[in-house]
Amino acid sequence: MAKLYFRYGAMNSGKSTALLQVAYNYEERDQRVVLVKPRIDTKGDAEIVSRLGMTRTVDVLLAPDDEVPAVFERTAREDPHPGPDGEPRRVAAVLIDEAQFLTPRQVDDFLRLAVLGDVPVLAYGIRTDFRTEAFPGARRLLEIAHSLEELKTICRCGRKAVFNARRVGGRFVFDGAQVAIDGVDSEYESLCGACYLQESGGALGGEDA
C-alpha cells in the first residue's frame, strides 16, 4: 500500500527544491511522476519555482472545485512520453507543491489515491498562515497523512523558524486575507516564535496585534 506524505516547513525551508529533487530521482530511474500545483498559487503560473532558481512546469494546475479522481485519470492517460508500446506509463508518484492550498476534500481524495490506487502522494507545503492559523488543506494533511516530515529553516536570529510573517510596504501586518502570494501580493519572512511575538506585540492568531 502506498502512502500520503506531508513534508512541511516555514517559508524558505527548501520545500520546492526538495520536491524537484524527488522528481529528478524518480525520472533518473525512468519512473513517471505527475507534478501538481493548486491554481490559487499564481507565483510562477504553471511552474514550480524554487528559491535556488530551479523551475519545472507542472502537469496539473488544480482548481478548488476540481475532482481529483477525474483529473488524475485524465492526466494518467495523457503521458507525453509513452512507453515503447505507445501506452501511457504507470504513474509512480504524485508530487504536490503548495499543498496548503488544497481543499480538505482534495486531501481526502489524494489519500484514497495513495491507499486504493497504490500511488505514493508526496505533498509539500506550509502549516500556518501569517496569523499562525492553519490552512484548511494543511490541517487536513496533518490529520490524515501517513507520514509527517518537517523541513527546517532558520530565523534571522539563528533559531529555528516556525512562523510565516507577512510584510506589506516593508511593514509587518497581522490581519487581512489568509491568502496573499509571496512576491505577488506581499512579502514574507520566516521567524522563530520569539521574533514573531516581538513583531506582533505578543499577539497570536485572532488576537489583536
mmCIF file of C-alpha atoms in Angstrom, residues 55-169:
data_model
loop_
_atom_site.group_PDB
_atom_site.id
_atom_site.type_symbol
_atom_site.label_atom_id
_atom_site.label_comp_id
_atom_site.label_asym_id
_atom_site.label_seq_id
_atom_site.Cartn_x
_atom_site.Cartn_y
_atom_site.Cartn_z
ATOM 1 C CA THR A 55 11.880 25.708 -12.296
ATOM 2 C CA ARG A 56 9.664 22.956 -13.636
ATOM 3 C CA THR A 57 6.361 23.106 -15.484
ATOM 4 C CA VAL A 58 3.599 21.275 -13.640
ATOM 5 C CA ASP A 59 1.383 18.624 -15.166
ATOM 6 C CA VAL A 60 -1.758 19.749 -13.320
ATOM 7 C CA LEU A 61 -2.973 23.142 -12.105
ATOM 8 C CA LEU A 62 -5.682 22.095 -9.656
ATOM 9 C CA ALA A 63 -8.632 24.434 -9.136
ATOM 10 C CA PRO A 64 -10.537 24.306 -5.819
ATOM 11 C CA ASP A 65 -13.561 22.684 -7.457
ATOM 12 C CA ASP A 66 -11.573 20.113 -9.469
ATOM 13 C CA GLU A 67 -12.293 16.480 -8.716
ATOM 14 C CA VAL A 68 -9.005 14.718 -8.004
ATOM 15 C CA PRO A 69 -10.032 11.237 -9.317
ATOM 16 C CA ALA A 70 -11.186 12.626 -12.674
ATOM 17 C CA VAL A 71 -8.160 14.911 -13.047
ATOM 18 C CA PHE A 72 -5.733 12.108 -12.175
ATOM 19 C CA GLU A 73 -7.388 9.634 -14.542
ATOM 20 C CA ARG A 74 -7.226 12.132 -17.405
ATOM 21 C CA THR A 75 -3.620 13.062 -16.662
ATOM 22 C CA ALA A 76 -2.554 9.422 -16.366
ATOM 23 C CA ARG A 77 -3.887 8.796 -19.888
ATOM 24 C CA GLU A 78 -2.024 11.796 -21.353
ATOM 25 C CA ASP A 79 1.571 10.660 -20.990
ATOM 26 C CA PRO A 80 3.815 12.959 -23.098
ATOM 27 C CA HIS A 81 6.451 10.188 -23.172
ATOM 28 C CA PRO A 82 4.585 6.876 -23.557
ATOM 29 C CA GLY A 83 6.305 3.512 -23.379
ATOM 30 C CA PRO A 84 7.706 1.548 -26.342
ATOM 31 C CA ASP A 85 4.248 0.064 -26.943
ATOM 32 C CA GLY A 86 2.719 3.507 -27.219
ATOM 33 C CA GLU A 87 0.769 3.057 -23.996
ATOM 34 C CA PRO A 88 0.963 5.605 -21.148
ATOM 35 C CA ARG A 89 3.398 4.627 -18.429
ATOM 36 C CA ARG A 90 2.155 3.938 -14.925
ATOM 37 C CA VAL A 91 2.384 6.958 -12.611
ATOM 38 C CA ALA A 92 5.000 6.136 -9.986
ATOM 39 C CA ALA A 93 4.263 9.123 -7.721
ATOM 40 C CA VAL A 94 2.260 12.331 -7.430
ATOM 41 C CA LEU A 95 4.159 15.361 -6.129
ATOM 42 C CA ILE A 96 2.189 18.386 -4.891
ATOM 43 C CA ASP A 97 3.676 21.842 -4.377
ATOM 44 C CA GLU A 98 1.985 24.455 -2.121
ATOM 45 C CA ALA A 99 -0.274 21.716 -0.732
ATOM 46 C CA GLN A 100 -1.707 24.028 1.944
ATOM 47 C CA PHE A 101 -3.931 25.452 -0.804
ATOM 48 C CA LEU A 102 -5.678 22.122 -1.436
ATOM 49 C CA THR A 103 -9.226 21.801 -0.156
ATOM 50 C CA PRO A 104 -9.819 19.240 2.610
ATOM 51 C CA ARG A 105 -11.896 17.200 0.139
ATOM 52 C CA GLN A 106 -8.979 17.097 -2.281
ATOM 53 C CA VAL A 107 -6.654 15.963 0.507
ATOM 54 C CA ASP A 108 -9.074 13.130 1.264
ATOM 55 C CA ASP A 109 -9.063 12.178 -2.413
ATOM 56 C CA PHE A 110 -5.265 12.111 -2.531
ATOM 57 C CA LEU A 111 -5.293 9.779 0.474
ATOM 58 C CA ARG A 112 -7.665 7.482 -1.416
ATOM 59 C CA LEU A 113 -5.389 7.645 -4.462
ATOM 60 C CA ALA A 114 -2.448 6.534 -2.334
ATOM 61 C CA VAL A 115 -4.262 3.779 -0.443
ATOM 62 C CA LEU A 116 -6.683 2.458 -3.062
ATOM 63 C CA GLY A 117 -4.736 3.392 -6.197
ATOM 64 C CA ASP A 118 -1.337 2.394 -4.763
ATOM 65 C CA VAL A 119 0.257 5.653 -5.940
ATOM 66 C CA PRO A 120 2.543 7.441 -3.447
ATOM 67 C CA VAL A 121 1.468 11.063 -2.942
ATOM 68 C CA LEU A 122 4.078 13.495 -1.610
ATOM 69 C CA ALA A 123 2.627 16.854 -0.563
ATOM 70 C CA TYR A 124 4.863 19.844 0.246
ATOM 71 C CA GLY A 125 3.605 22.990 1.941
ATOM 72 C CA ILE A 126 3.372 25.201 4.993
ATOM 73 C CA ARG A 127 1.207 24.568 8.042
ATOM 74 C CA THR A 128 0.045 28.023 9.055
ATOM 75 C CA ASP A 129 -0.607 31.468 7.627
ATOM 76 C CA PHE A 130 0.844 34.806 8.728
ATOM 77 C CA ARG A 131 -1.535 34.848 11.723
ATOM 78 C CA THR A 132 -0.363 31.374 12.865
ATOM 79 C CA GLU A 133 -3.706 29.830 11.813
ATOM 80 C CA ALA A 134 -3.715 26.558 9.881
ATOM 81 C CA PHE A 135 -4.621 26.490 6.215
ATOM 82 C CA PRO A 136 -7.559 24.101 5.719
ATOM 83 C CA GLY A 137 -5.564 21.866 3.385
ATOM 84 C CA ALA A 138 -2.576 21.736 5.719
ATOM 85 C CA ARG A 139 -4.823 20.967 8.701
ATOM 86 C CA ARG A 140 -6.334 18.016 6.869
ATOM 87 C CA LEU A 141 -2.911 16.763 5.817
ATOM 88 C CA LEU A 142 -1.735 16.908 9.424
ATOM 89 C CA GLU A 143 -4.810 14.917 10.417
ATOM 90 C CA ILE A 144 -4.621 12.067 7.899
ATOM 91 C CA ALA A 145 -1.186 11.834 6.245
ATOM 92 C CA HIS A 146 0.660 8.599 6.918
ATOM 93 C CA SER A 147 3.971 10.401 7.291
ATOM 94 C CA LEU A 148 4.803 13.901 8.546
ATOM 95 C CA GLU A 149 8.249 15.400 7.998
ATOM 96 C CA GLU A 150 9.381 18.884 8.974
ATOM 97 C CA LEU A 151 11.778 20.695 6.649
ATOM 98 C CA LYS A 152 13.714 23.210 8.713
ATOM 99 C CA THR A 153 14.984 26.720 8.125
ATOM 100 C CA ILE A 154 16.335 29.443 10.393
ATOM 101 C CA CYS A 155 15.077 32.777 11.646
ATOM 102 C CA ARG A 156 17.078 35.998 11.307
ATOM 103 C CA CYS A 157 18.245 35.454 14.902
ATOM 104 C CA GLY A 158 19.603 31.981 14.182
ATOM 105 C CA ARG A 159 16.848 29.981 15.898
ATOM 106 C CA LYS A 160 14.625 27.550 14.029
ATOM 107 C CA ALA A 161 11.888 29.421 12.145
ATOM 108 C CA VAL A 162 8.338 28.158 12.650
ATOM 109 C CA PHE A 163 6.064 31.075 11.664
ATOM 110 C CA ASN A 164 5.487 32.938 8.394
ATOM 111 C CA ALA A 165 5.231 36.697 8.950
ATOM 112 C CA ARG A 166 3.735 38.921 6.234
ATOM 113 C CA ARG A 167 5.098 42.307 5.199
ATOM 114 C CA VAL A 168 3.260 44.862 3.102
ATOM 115 C CA GLY A 169 5.137 48.002 2.109
#
